[in-house]
Coordinates of C-alpha atoms in Angstrom, one line a residue:
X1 CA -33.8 270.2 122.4
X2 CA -36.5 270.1 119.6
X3 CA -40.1 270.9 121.3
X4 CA -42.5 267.8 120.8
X5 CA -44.5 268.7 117.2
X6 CA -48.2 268.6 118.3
X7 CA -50.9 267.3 116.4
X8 CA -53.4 268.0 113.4
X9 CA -55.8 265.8 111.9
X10 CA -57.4 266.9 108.2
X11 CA -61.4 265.6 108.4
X12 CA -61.1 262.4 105.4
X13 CA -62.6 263.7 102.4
X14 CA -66.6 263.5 101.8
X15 CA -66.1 261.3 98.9
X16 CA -63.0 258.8 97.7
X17 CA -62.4 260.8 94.2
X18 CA -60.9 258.1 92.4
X19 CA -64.2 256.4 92.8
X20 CA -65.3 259.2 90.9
X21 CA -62.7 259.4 88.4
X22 CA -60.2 256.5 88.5
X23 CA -57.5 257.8 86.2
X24 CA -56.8 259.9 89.1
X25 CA -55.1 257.6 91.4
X26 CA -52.0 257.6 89.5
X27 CA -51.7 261.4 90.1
X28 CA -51.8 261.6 93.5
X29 CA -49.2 262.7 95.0
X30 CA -48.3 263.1 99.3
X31 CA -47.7 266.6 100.7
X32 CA -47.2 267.2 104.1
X33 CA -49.5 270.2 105.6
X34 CA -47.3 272.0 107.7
X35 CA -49.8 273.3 110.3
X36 CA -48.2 276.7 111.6
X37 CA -49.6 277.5 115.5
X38 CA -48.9 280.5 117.7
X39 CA -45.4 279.1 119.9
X40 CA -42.4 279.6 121.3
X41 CA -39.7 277.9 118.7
X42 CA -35.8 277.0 119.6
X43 CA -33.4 277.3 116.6
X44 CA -33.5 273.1 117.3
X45 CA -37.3 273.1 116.2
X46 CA -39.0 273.3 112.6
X47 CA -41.1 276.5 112.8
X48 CA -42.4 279.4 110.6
X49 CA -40.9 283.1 111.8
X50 CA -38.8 281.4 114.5
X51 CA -34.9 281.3 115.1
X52 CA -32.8 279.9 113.2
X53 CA -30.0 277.0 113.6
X54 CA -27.8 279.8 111.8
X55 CA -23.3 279.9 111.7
X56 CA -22.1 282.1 113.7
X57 CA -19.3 282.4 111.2
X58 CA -21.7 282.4 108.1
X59 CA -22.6 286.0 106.9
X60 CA -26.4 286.9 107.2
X61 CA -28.2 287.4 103.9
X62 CA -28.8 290.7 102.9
X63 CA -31.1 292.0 100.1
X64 CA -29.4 294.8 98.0
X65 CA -32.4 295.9 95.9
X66 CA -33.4 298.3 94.9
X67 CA -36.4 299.0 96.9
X68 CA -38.8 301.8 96.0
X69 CA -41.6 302.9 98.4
X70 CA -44.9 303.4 96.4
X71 CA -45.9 306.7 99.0
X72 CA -48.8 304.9 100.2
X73 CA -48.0 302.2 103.1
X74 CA -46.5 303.1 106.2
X75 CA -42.5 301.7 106.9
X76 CA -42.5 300.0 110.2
X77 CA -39.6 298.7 111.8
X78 CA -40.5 294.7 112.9
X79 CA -40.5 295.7 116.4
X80 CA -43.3 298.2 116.1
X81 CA -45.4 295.6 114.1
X82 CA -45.1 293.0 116.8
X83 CA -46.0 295.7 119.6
X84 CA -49.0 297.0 117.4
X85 CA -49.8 293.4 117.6
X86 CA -49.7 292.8 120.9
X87 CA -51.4 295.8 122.0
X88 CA -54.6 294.7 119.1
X89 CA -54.9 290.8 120.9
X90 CA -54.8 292.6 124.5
X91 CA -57.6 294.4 122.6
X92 CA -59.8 292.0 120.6
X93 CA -59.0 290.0 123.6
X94 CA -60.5 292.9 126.5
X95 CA -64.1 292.8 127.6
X96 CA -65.5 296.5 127.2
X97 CA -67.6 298.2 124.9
X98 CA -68.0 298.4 121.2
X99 CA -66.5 299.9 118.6
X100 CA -63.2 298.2 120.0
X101 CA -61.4 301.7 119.8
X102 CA -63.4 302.3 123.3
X103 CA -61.5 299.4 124.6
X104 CA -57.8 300.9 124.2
X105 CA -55.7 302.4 127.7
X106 CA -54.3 306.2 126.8
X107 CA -50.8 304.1 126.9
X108 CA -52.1 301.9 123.8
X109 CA -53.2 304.8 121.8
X110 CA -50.0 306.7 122.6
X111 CA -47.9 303.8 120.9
X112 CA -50.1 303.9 118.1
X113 CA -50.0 307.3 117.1
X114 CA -46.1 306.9 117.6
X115 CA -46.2 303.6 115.2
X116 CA -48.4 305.6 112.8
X117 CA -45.8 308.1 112.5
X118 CA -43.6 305.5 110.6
X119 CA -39.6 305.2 110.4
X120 CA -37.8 306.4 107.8
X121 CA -37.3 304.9 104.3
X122 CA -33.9 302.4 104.8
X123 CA -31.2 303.0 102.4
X124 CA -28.1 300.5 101.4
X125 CA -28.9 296.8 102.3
X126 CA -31.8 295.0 104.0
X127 CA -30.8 292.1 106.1
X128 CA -33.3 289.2 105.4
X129 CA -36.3 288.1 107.5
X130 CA -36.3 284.3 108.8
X131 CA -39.5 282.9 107.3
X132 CA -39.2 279.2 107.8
X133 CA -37.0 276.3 109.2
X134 CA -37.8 272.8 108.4
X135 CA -36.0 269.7 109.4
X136 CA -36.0 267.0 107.8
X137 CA -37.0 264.9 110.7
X138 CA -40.0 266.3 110.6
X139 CA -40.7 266.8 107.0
X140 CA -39.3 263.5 105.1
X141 CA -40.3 265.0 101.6
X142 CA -37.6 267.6 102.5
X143 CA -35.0 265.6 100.6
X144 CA -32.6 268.4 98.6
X145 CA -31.1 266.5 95.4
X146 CA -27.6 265.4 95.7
X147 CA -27.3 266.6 99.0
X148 CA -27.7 263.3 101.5
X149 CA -26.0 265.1 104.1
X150 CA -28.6 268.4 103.9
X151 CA -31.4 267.6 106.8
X152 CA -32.6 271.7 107.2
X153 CA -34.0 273.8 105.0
X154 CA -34.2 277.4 106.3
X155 CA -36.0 280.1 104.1
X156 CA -35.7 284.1 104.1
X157 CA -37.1 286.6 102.2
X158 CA -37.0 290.7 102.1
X159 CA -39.7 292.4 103.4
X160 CA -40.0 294.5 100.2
X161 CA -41.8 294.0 97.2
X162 CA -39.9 292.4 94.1
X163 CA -42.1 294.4 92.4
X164 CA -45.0 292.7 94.3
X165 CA -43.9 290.2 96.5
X166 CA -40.8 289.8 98.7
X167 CA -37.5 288.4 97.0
X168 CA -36.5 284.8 99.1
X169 CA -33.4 283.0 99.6
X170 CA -33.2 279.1 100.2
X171 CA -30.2 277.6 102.6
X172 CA -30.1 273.7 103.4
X173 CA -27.8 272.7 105.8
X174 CA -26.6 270.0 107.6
X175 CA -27.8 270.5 111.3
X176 CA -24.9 268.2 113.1
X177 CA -22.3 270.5 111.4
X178 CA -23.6 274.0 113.2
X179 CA -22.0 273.8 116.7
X180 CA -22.0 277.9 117.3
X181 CA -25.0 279.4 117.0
X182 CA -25.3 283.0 115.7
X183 CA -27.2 284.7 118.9
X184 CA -28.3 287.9 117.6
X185 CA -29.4 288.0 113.9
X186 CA -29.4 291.5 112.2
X187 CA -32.9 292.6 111.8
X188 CA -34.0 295.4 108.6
X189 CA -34.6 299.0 110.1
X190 CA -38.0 298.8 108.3
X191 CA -40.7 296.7 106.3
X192 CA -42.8 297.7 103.4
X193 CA -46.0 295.8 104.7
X194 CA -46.8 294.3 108.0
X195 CA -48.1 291.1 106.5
X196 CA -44.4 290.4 105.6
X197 CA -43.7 290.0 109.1
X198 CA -44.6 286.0 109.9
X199 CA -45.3 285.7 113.5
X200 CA -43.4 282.1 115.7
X201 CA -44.9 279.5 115.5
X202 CA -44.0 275.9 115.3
X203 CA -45.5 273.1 113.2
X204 CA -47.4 269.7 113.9
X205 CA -46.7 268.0 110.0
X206 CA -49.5 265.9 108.5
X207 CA -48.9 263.9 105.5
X208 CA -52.1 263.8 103.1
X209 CA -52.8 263.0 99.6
X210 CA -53.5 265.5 96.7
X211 CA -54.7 265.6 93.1
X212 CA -53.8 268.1 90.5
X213 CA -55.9 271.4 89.7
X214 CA -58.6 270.4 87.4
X215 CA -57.2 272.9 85.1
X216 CA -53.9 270.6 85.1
X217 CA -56.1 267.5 83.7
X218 CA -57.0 266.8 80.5
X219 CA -60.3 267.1 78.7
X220 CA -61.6 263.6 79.3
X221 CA -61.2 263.7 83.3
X222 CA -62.7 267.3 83.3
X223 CA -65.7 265.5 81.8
X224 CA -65.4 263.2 84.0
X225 CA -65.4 265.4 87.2
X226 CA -68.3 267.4 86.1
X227 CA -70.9 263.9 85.2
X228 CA -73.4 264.1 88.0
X229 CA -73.6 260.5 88.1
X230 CA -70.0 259.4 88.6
X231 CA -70.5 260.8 92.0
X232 CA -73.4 259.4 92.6
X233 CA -72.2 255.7 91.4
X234 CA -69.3 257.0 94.2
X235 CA -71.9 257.5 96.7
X236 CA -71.6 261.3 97.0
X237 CA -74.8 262.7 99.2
X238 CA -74.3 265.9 97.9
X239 CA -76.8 267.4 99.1
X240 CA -74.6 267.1 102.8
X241 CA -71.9 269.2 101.3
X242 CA -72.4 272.4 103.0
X243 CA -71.6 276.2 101.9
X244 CA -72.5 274.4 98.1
X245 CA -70.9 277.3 95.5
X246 CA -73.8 276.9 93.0
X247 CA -77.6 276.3 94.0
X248 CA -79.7 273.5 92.0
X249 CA -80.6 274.4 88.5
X250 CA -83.7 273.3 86.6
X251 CA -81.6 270.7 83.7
X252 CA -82.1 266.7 84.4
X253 CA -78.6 266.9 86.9
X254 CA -78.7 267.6 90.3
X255 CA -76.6 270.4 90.3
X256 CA -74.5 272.3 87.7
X257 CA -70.8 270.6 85.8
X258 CA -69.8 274.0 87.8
X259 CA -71.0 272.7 91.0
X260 CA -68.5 269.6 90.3
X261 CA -65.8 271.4 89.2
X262 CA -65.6 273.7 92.5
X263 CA -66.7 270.8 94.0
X264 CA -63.0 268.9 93.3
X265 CA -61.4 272.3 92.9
X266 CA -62.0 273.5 96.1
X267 CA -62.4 270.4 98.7
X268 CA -60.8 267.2 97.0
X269 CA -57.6 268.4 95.0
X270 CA -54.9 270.4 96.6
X271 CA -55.3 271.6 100.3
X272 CA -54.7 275.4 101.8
X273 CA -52.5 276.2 103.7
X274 CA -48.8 276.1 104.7
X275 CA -47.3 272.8 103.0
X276 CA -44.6 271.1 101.7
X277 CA -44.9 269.2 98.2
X278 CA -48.1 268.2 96.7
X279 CA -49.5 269.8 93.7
X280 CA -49.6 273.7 92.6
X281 CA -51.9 275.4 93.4
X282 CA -53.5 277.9 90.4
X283 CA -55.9 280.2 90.0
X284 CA -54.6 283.5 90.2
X285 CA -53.7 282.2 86.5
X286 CA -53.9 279.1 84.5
X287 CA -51.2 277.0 84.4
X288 CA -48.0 277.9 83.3
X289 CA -44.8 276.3 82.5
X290 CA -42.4 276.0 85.7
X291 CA -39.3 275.3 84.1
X292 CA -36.2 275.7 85.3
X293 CA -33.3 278.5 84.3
X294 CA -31.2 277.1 84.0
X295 CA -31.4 273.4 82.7
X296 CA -35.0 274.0 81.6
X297 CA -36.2 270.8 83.5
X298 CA -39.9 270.9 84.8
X299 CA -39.5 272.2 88.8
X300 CA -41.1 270.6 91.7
X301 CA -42.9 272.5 94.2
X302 CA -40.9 272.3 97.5
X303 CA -42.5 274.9 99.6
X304 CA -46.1 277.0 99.7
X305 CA -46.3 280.0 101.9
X306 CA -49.7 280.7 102.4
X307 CA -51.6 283.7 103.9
X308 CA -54.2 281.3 105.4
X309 CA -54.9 278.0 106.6
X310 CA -58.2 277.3 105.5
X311 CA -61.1 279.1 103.5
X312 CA -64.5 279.8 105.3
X313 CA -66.0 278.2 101.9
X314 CA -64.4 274.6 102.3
X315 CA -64.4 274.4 106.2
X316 CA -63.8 270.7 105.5
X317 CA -60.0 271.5 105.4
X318 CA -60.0 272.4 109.0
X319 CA -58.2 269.9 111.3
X320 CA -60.6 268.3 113.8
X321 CA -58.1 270.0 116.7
X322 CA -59.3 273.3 115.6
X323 CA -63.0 272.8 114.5
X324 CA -64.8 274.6 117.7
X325 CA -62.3 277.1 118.0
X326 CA -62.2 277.9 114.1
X327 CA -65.8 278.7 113.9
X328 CA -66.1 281.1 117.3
X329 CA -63.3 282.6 118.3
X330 CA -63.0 286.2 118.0
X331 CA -58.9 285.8 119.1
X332 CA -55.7 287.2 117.8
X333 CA -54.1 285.9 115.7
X334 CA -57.0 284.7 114.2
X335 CA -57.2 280.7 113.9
X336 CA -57.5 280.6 110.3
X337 CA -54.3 283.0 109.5
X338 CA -51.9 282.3 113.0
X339 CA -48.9 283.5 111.0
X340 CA -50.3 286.8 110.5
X341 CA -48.3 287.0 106.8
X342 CA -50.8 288.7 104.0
X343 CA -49.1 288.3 100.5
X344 CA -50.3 290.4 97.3
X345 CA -53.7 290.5 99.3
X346 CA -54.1 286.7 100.4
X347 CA -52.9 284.7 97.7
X348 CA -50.2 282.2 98.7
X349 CA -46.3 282.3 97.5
X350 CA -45.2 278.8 96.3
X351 CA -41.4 278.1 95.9
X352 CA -40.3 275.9 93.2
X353 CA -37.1 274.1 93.0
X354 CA -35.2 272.2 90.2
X355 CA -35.1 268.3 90.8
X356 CA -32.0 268.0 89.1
X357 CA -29.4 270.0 91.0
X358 CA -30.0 272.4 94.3
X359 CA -27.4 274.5 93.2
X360 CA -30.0 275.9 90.2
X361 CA -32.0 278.7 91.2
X362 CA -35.1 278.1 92.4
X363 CA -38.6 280.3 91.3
X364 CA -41.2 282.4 93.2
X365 CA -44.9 281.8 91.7
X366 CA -48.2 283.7 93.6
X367 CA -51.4 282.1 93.6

Protein backbone atom coordinates (compact mmCIF):
# COMPACT_ATOMS: atom_id res chain seq x y z
CA UNK A 1 0.00 0.00 0.00
CA UNK A 2 1.25 3.54 -1.34
CA UNK A 3 1.93 5.89 1.91
CA UNK A 4 -0.45 9.01 1.69
CA UNK A 5 1.86 11.82 -0.40
CA UNK A 6 1.96 14.84 2.10
CA UNK A 7 1.75 18.27 1.19
CA UNK A 8 3.72 21.43 -0.20
CA UNK A 9 2.54 24.63 -1.03
CA UNK A 10 5.01 27.17 -3.35
CA UNK A 11 4.27 30.99 -1.87
CA UNK A 12 2.27 32.64 -5.30
CA UNK A 13 4.65 34.68 -7.05
CA UNK A 14 5.26 38.54 -5.92
CA UNK A 15 4.14 39.71 -9.20
CA UNK A 16 1.73 38.03 -12.16
CA UNK A 17 4.71 38.19 -15.01
CA UNK A 18 2.56 38.23 -17.87
CA UNK A 19 1.29 41.46 -16.57
CA UNK A 20 4.70 42.36 -17.12
CA UNK A 21 5.39 40.89 -20.27
CA UNK A 22 2.26 39.36 -21.93
CA UNK A 23 3.89 37.37 -24.80
CA UNK A 24 4.79 35.17 -22.00
CA UNK A 25 1.64 33.42 -21.29
CA UNK A 26 1.84 31.35 -24.24
CA UNK A 27 5.10 29.85 -22.92
CA UNK A 28 4.15 28.69 -19.85
CA UNK A 29 4.36 25.50 -19.33
CA UNK A 30 3.13 23.15 -15.82
CA UNK A 31 5.91 21.19 -14.01
CA UNK A 32 5.20 19.42 -11.13
CA UNK A 33 7.79 20.12 -8.08
CA UNK A 34 8.48 16.93 -6.72
CA UNK A 35 9.17 17.91 -3.12
CA UNK A 36 11.72 15.10 -1.73
CA UNK A 37 11.34 14.80 2.45
CA UNK A 38 13.30 12.59 4.84
CA UNK A 39 10.77 9.04 4.87
CA UNK A 40 10.39 5.71 4.99
CA UNK A 41 9.27 4.68 1.16
CA UNK A 42 7.58 1.07 0.08
CA UNK A 43 8.57 -0.09 -3.44
CA UNK A 44 4.38 0.81 -3.88
CA UNK A 45 5.23 4.60 -3.19
CA UNK A 46 6.88 7.36 -5.56
CA UNK A 47 10.17 8.34 -3.76
CA UNK A 48 13.78 9.50 -4.37
CA UNK A 49 16.63 6.81 -2.98
CA UNK A 50 13.82 4.44 -1.99
CA UNK A 51 13.01 0.75 -3.14
CA UNK A 52 11.97 -0.16 -6.05
CA UNK A 53 8.78 -2.07 -7.56
CA UNK A 54 11.65 -4.14 -9.35
CA UNK A 55 11.22 -8.11 -11.27
CA UNK A 56 12.33 -10.52 -9.52
CA UNK A 57 13.07 -12.23 -12.78
CA UNK A 58 14.45 -8.89 -14.47
CA UNK A 59 18.34 -8.67 -14.31
CA UNK A 60 19.63 -5.60 -12.20
CA UNK A 61 21.44 -2.89 -14.18
CA UNK A 62 24.94 -2.87 -14.02
CA UNK A 63 27.41 -0.20 -15.16
CA UNK A 64 30.52 -1.73 -16.98
CA UNK A 65 32.64 1.51 -17.27
CA UNK A 66 35.35 2.04 -17.15
CA UNK A 67 35.74 3.90 -13.92
CA UNK A 68 38.99 5.64 -13.00
CA UNK A 69 39.59 7.06 -9.51
CA UNK A 70 41.18 10.54 -9.71
CA UNK A 71 43.57 9.63 -6.21
CA UNK A 72 41.87 12.30 -4.41
CA UNK A 73 38.33 11.29 -2.87
CA UNK A 74 37.88 8.53 -0.56
CA UNK A 75 35.83 5.11 -2.02
CA UNK A 76 33.12 4.31 0.47
CA UNK A 77 30.93 1.57 0.27
CA UNK A 78 26.96 2.99 0.60
CA UNK A 79 26.71 1.53 3.93
CA UNK A 80 29.52 3.50 5.49
CA UNK A 81 28.08 6.75 4.00
CA UNK A 82 24.73 6.22 5.51
CA UNK A 83 26.44 5.35 9.04
CA UNK A 84 28.80 8.42 8.71
CA UNK A 85 25.45 10.05 8.37
CA UNK A 86 23.81 8.91 10.99
CA UNK A 87 26.51 9.23 13.41
CA UNK A 88 26.93 13.49 11.94
CA UNK A 89 22.69 14.13 12.72
CA UNK A 90 23.10 12.26 16.21
CA UNK A 91 25.81 15.01 16.20
CA UNK A 92 24.55 18.28 14.77
CA UNK A 93 21.63 17.07 16.54
CA UNK A 94 23.58 16.62 20.50
CA UNK A 95 23.61 19.48 22.88
CA UNK A 96 27.36 19.91 24.02
CA UNK A 97 30.01 22.15 23.30
CA UNK A 98 31.54 23.82 20.32
CA UNK A 99 33.56 22.99 17.78
CA UNK A 100 31.09 19.98 17.22
CA UNK A 101 34.12 17.51 17.17
CA UNK A 102 33.82 17.91 21.23
CA UNK A 103 30.34 16.48 20.86
CA UNK A 104 31.42 12.86 19.27
CA UNK A 105 31.33 9.35 21.84
CA UNK A 106 35.01 7.42 21.39
CA UNK A 107 32.53 4.77 19.55
CA UNK A 108 31.64 7.64 16.78
CA UNK A 109 35.23 8.57 16.22
CA UNK A 110 36.29 4.95 16.14
CA UNK A 111 33.85 4.44 13.00
CA UNK A 112 35.12 7.35 11.52
CA UNK A 113 38.65 6.75 11.49
CA UNK A 114 37.55 3.13 10.15
CA UNK A 115 35.28 5.01 7.31
CA UNK A 116 38.24 7.25 6.56
CA UNK A 117 40.32 4.37 5.89
CA UNK A 118 38.20 3.80 2.63
CA UNK A 119 37.46 0.35 0.75
CA UNK A 120 39.25 -0.72 -2.03
CA UNK A 121 38.89 0.49 -5.70
CA UNK A 122 35.93 -2.04 -7.23
CA UNK A 123 36.91 -3.80 -10.34
CA UNK A 124 34.53 -5.56 -13.11
CA UNK A 125 30.84 -4.21 -12.90
CA UNK A 126 29.01 -1.71 -10.63
CA UNK A 127 25.45 -2.62 -9.98
CA UNK A 128 23.39 0.67 -10.23
CA UNK A 129 22.07 2.83 -7.44
CA UNK A 130 18.09 3.44 -7.28
CA UNK A 131 17.70 7.17 -7.67
CA UNK A 132 14.05 7.76 -8.26
CA UNK A 133 10.56 5.98 -8.67
CA UNK A 134 7.73 7.95 -9.89
CA UNK A 135 4.24 6.73 -10.58
CA UNK A 136 2.21 8.10 -12.62
CA UNK A 137 -0.59 8.47 -10.25
CA UNK A 138 1.26 10.84 -8.67
CA UNK A 139 2.91 12.55 -11.39
CA UNK A 140 0.36 12.91 -14.47
CA UNK A 141 3.06 14.66 -16.70
CA UNK A 142 4.76 11.24 -16.46
CA UNK A 143 3.18 10.09 -19.62
CA UNK A 144 6.10 7.86 -21.74
CA UNK A 145 5.23 8.17 -25.58
CA UNK A 146 3.60 5.23 -27.11
CA UNK A 147 3.58 3.48 -24.03
CA UNK A 148 -0.23 3.82 -22.49
CA UNK A 149 0.32 0.87 -20.55
CA UNK A 150 3.79 2.45 -18.78
CA UNK A 151 2.47 4.05 -15.24
CA UNK A 152 6.30 3.95 -13.42
CA UNK A 153 9.23 5.41 -14.18
CA UNK A 154 12.18 4.18 -12.08
CA UNK A 155 15.67 5.90 -12.58
CA UNK A 156 19.41 4.60 -11.66
CA UNK A 157 22.58 5.90 -12.14
CA UNK A 158 26.33 4.70 -11.23
CA UNK A 159 27.86 6.24 -8.58
CA UNK A 160 31.00 7.16 -10.72
CA UNK A 161 31.75 9.94 -12.73
CA UNK A 162 31.07 9.78 -16.55
CA UNK A 163 33.75 11.77 -16.64
CA UNK A 164 31.99 14.20 -14.21
CA UNK A 165 28.78 13.08 -13.41
CA UNK A 166 27.20 9.61 -12.89
CA UNK A 167 25.95 7.64 -16.05
CA UNK A 168 21.80 6.96 -15.56
CA UNK A 169 19.51 4.47 -16.90
CA UNK A 170 15.63 5.04 -17.36
CA UNK A 171 13.04 1.89 -16.95
CA UNK A 172 9.14 2.57 -17.22
CA UNK A 173 7.04 -0.08 -16.34
CA UNK A 174 3.72 -1.13 -15.97
CA UNK A 175 3.13 -1.47 -12.09
CA UNK A 176 0.04 -4.13 -12.39
CA UNK A 177 2.41 -6.46 -14.33
CA UNK A 178 5.27 -6.85 -11.36
CA UNK A 179 3.62 -9.47 -9.01
CA UNK A 180 7.27 -10.71 -7.46
CA UNK A 181 9.18 -8.38 -6.05
CA UNK A 182 13.00 -8.58 -6.19
CA UNK A 183 13.85 -8.41 -2.18
CA UNK A 184 17.38 -7.79 -2.05
CA UNK A 185 18.84 -5.51 -4.80
CA UNK A 186 22.68 -5.85 -5.42
CA UNK A 187 24.38 -2.90 -4.05
CA UNK A 188 28.14 -1.46 -5.63
CA UNK A 189 31.09 -2.40 -3.14
CA UNK A 190 32.03 1.37 -3.39
CA UNK A 191 31.09 5.00 -4.57
CA UNK A 192 33.26 7.64 -5.90
CA UNK A 193 31.51 10.57 -3.89
CA UNK A 194 29.12 10.51 -1.07
CA UNK A 195 26.83 13.02 -2.61
CA UNK A 196 26.00 10.25 -5.17
CA UNK A 197 24.28 8.44 -2.52
CA UNK A 198 20.49 10.07 -2.41
CA UNK A 199 19.03 9.48 0.93
CA UNK A 200 14.66 7.91 1.14
CA UNK A 201 12.57 10.03 0.92
CA UNK A 202 9.14 10.17 -0.50
CA UNK A 203 7.48 13.02 -2.41
CA UNK A 204 4.36 15.40 -1.87
CA UNK A 205 3.94 16.54 -5.96
CA UNK A 206 2.89 20.20 -6.63
CA UNK A 207 1.91 21.28 -9.99
CA UNK A 208 3.13 25.04 -10.80
CA UNK A 209 3.56 27.11 -13.78
CA UNK A 210 6.98 28.06 -15.36
CA UNK A 211 8.43 30.38 -17.95
CA UNK A 212 11.49 29.84 -19.99
CA UNK A 213 15.15 31.19 -18.95
CA UNK A 214 15.34 34.65 -20.14
CA UNK A 215 18.31 33.57 -22.12
CA UNK A 216 15.71 31.27 -24.05
CA UNK A 217 13.54 34.51 -25.12
CA UNK A 218 14.09 36.64 -27.72
CA UNK A 219 15.42 40.18 -27.87
CA UNK A 220 12.12 42.04 -27.60
CA UNK A 221 10.81 40.18 -24.27
CA UNK A 222 14.47 40.59 -22.74
CA UNK A 223 13.71 44.28 -23.30
CA UNK A 224 10.77 43.88 -22.01
CA UNK A 225 11.70 42.15 -18.74
CA UNK A 226 14.41 44.60 -17.94
CA UNK A 227 11.81 48.16 -18.53
CA UNK A 228 11.42 49.42 -14.94
CA UNK A 229 8.01 50.45 -15.76
CA UNK A 230 6.29 47.36 -17.12
CA UNK A 231 6.61 46.27 -13.51
CA UNK A 232 5.47 49.01 -12.08
CA UNK A 233 2.28 49.28 -14.60
CA UNK A 234 2.11 45.36 -13.10
CA UNK A 235 2.10 46.67 -9.71
CA UNK A 236 5.52 45.33 -8.57
CA UNK A 237 6.57 47.07 -4.96
CA UNK A 238 9.84 46.16 -5.49
CA UNK A 239 11.26 47.63 -3.00
CA UNK A 240 9.42 44.42 -0.79
CA UNK A 241 11.52 41.98 -2.74
CA UNK A 242 13.97 41.02 -0.22
CA UNK A 243 17.77 39.63 -0.59
CA UNK A 244 17.50 42.24 -3.93
CA UNK A 245 20.81 41.02 -6.14
CA UNK A 246 21.68 44.65 -7.28
CA UNK A 247 21.31 47.81 -4.93
CA UNK A 248 19.70 51.19 -6.45
CA UNK A 249 21.79 53.02 -8.92
CA UNK A 250 21.88 56.72 -9.61
CA UNK A 251 20.05 56.51 -13.65
CA UNK A 252 16.23 57.77 -13.88
CA UNK A 253 15.08 53.69 -13.08
CA UNK A 254 14.58 52.38 -9.89
CA UNK A 255 16.94 49.76 -10.03
CA UNK A 256 19.31 48.38 -12.74
CA UNK A 257 17.80 46.11 -16.39
CA UNK A 258 20.17 43.68 -14.20
CA UNK A 259 18.04 43.95 -11.23
CA UNK A 260 15.06 42.75 -13.58
CA UNK A 261 16.70 40.20 -15.26
CA UNK A 262 17.76 38.30 -11.92
CA UNK A 263 14.65 39.47 -10.87
CA UNK A 264 12.61 36.95 -13.52
CA UNK A 265 15.66 34.72 -13.71
CA UNK A 266 15.84 33.78 -10.28
CA UNK A 267 12.14 34.04 -8.71
CA UNK A 268 9.52 34.10 -11.59
CA UNK A 269 10.79 31.59 -14.42
CA UNK A 270 11.80 28.11 -13.64
CA UNK A 271 11.72 26.77 -9.91
CA UNK A 272 14.65 24.79 -7.92
CA UNK A 273 14.54 21.92 -6.97
CA UNK A 274 13.55 18.22 -7.71
CA UNK A 275 10.82 18.36 -10.63
CA UNK A 276 9.26 16.89 -13.31
CA UNK A 277 8.71 18.88 -16.77
CA UNK A 278 8.78 22.51 -16.94
CA UNK A 279 11.43 24.46 -18.60
CA UNK A 280 15.47 23.86 -18.58
CA UNK A 281 17.17 25.26 -16.44
CA UNK A 282 20.66 27.10 -17.76
CA UNK A 283 23.24 28.81 -16.51
CA UNK A 284 26.07 26.67 -16.09
CA UNK A 285 26.03 27.48 -19.99
CA UNK A 286 23.82 29.16 -22.40
CA UNK A 287 21.49 27.39 -24.14
CA UNK A 288 22.22 24.67 -26.28
CA UNK A 289 20.59 22.49 -28.65
CA UNK A 290 18.87 19.25 -26.98
CA UNK A 291 18.36 17.23 -29.83
CA UNK A 292 17.89 13.90 -29.98
CA UNK A 293 20.47 10.97 -31.38
CA UNK A 294 18.89 9.57 -32.91
CA UNK A 295 15.94 11.17 -34.85
CA UNK A 296 17.39 14.62 -34.15
CA UNK A 297 13.89 15.85 -32.82
CA UNK A 298 14.11 18.69 -30.08
CA UNK A 299 13.94 16.55 -26.40
CA UNK A 300 11.72 17.40 -23.58
CA UNK A 301 12.89 17.61 -20.24
CA UNK A 302 11.35 14.69 -18.24
CA UNK A 303 13.24 14.70 -15.03
CA UNK A 304 15.71 17.37 -12.95
CA UNK A 305 17.81 15.98 -10.22
CA UNK A 306 18.68 18.71 -8.14
CA UNK A 307 21.32 19.05 -5.30
CA UNK A 308 18.92 21.48 -3.51
CA UNK A 309 15.57 22.57 -2.99
CA UNK A 310 15.77 26.08 -2.79
CA UNK A 311 18.45 28.91 -2.84
CA UNK A 312 18.96 31.13 0.34
CA UNK A 313 18.80 34.12 -2.43
CA UNK A 314 15.10 33.46 -3.68
CA UNK A 315 13.60 32.19 -0.23
CA UNK A 316 10.36 32.86 -2.10
CA UNK A 317 10.60 29.21 -3.57
CA UNK A 318 10.26 27.70 -0.20
CA UNK A 319 6.85 25.95 0.50
CA UNK A 320 4.91 27.63 3.30
CA UNK A 321 5.13 23.98 5.12
CA UNK A 322 8.72 24.53 5.54
CA UNK A 323 9.20 28.34 6.01
CA UNK A 324 10.02 28.35 9.98
CA UNK A 325 11.92 25.42 9.84
CA UNK A 326 13.94 26.41 6.56
CA UNK A 327 15.26 29.58 8.10
CA UNK A 328 16.43 28.00 11.78
CA UNK A 329 17.10 24.66 11.92
CA UNK A 330 20.50 23.59 12.34
CA UNK A 331 19.17 19.64 11.56
CA UNK A 332 20.47 16.89 9.44
CA UNK A 333 19.77 16.48 6.63
CA UNK A 334 19.49 19.97 6.18
CA UNK A 335 15.92 21.36 4.97
CA UNK A 336 17.06 22.87 1.95
CA UNK A 337 19.11 19.70 0.58
CA UNK A 338 16.98 16.44 2.39
CA UNK A 339 18.34 14.16 -0.35
CA UNK A 340 21.83 14.75 0.67
CA UNK A 341 22.88 14.22 -3.32
CA UNK A 342 25.80 16.98 -4.34
CA UNK A 343 26.40 16.80 -8.17
CA UNK A 344 29.54 18.43 -9.93
CA UNK A 345 29.45 20.73 -6.73
CA UNK A 346 25.57 21.76 -6.59
CA UNK A 347 24.53 22.18 -9.95
CA UNK A 348 21.42 20.02 -10.81
CA UNK A 349 21.36 16.95 -13.47
CA UNK A 350 18.34 17.32 -15.84
CA UNK A 351 17.34 14.16 -17.94
CA UNK A 352 15.97 14.79 -21.28
CA UNK A 353 13.98 12.37 -23.32
CA UNK A 354 12.82 12.20 -27.05
CA UNK A 355 9.01 12.87 -27.50
CA UNK A 356 8.87 10.88 -30.39
CA UNK A 357 9.74 7.28 -29.33
CA UNK A 358 10.94 6.02 -25.61
CA UNK A 359 12.94 3.54 -27.07
CA UNK A 360 15.53 6.57 -28.29
CA UNK A 361 18.14 7.26 -25.82
CA UNK A 362 17.59 9.78 -23.66
CA UNK A 363 20.51 12.78 -22.60
CA UNK A 364 22.20 13.84 -19.34
CA UNK A 365 22.62 17.89 -19.28
CA UNK A 366 24.29 19.63 -15.72
CA UNK A 367 23.16 22.94 -14.82
Amino acid sequence: MAAALRIRTTPPRLVDVTAVAPQLAPLARTATRLHPRPGSPTPYDSSVGGPLLWPADAPWPHCEGPHEWDGWNEILSPEDVRQRRRIRAAVANRPGGDPPGTRYTPEELAIEERIKAGRPWPEGPISMLPVAQLYVRDVPLLRPPKQAEADLLQVLWCPFDHPAQPETALFWRSAATVTDILDTPPEPPAIQFPGYLPEPCLLAPEQITEYPNIMELGKELQRQLEDWRRWQTAGAALDSFDNTPYPLDSSDTPYSKDFYNELYTGRMSVAPGWKVGGWTRWGLTDPLPRLCPSCGTEMDPLLTIASGEWNSNYPDWIPDEDRARSLSSTTHPEPHNPTMLDLARGYDLQLHVCPVSPDHPHIDLVQ
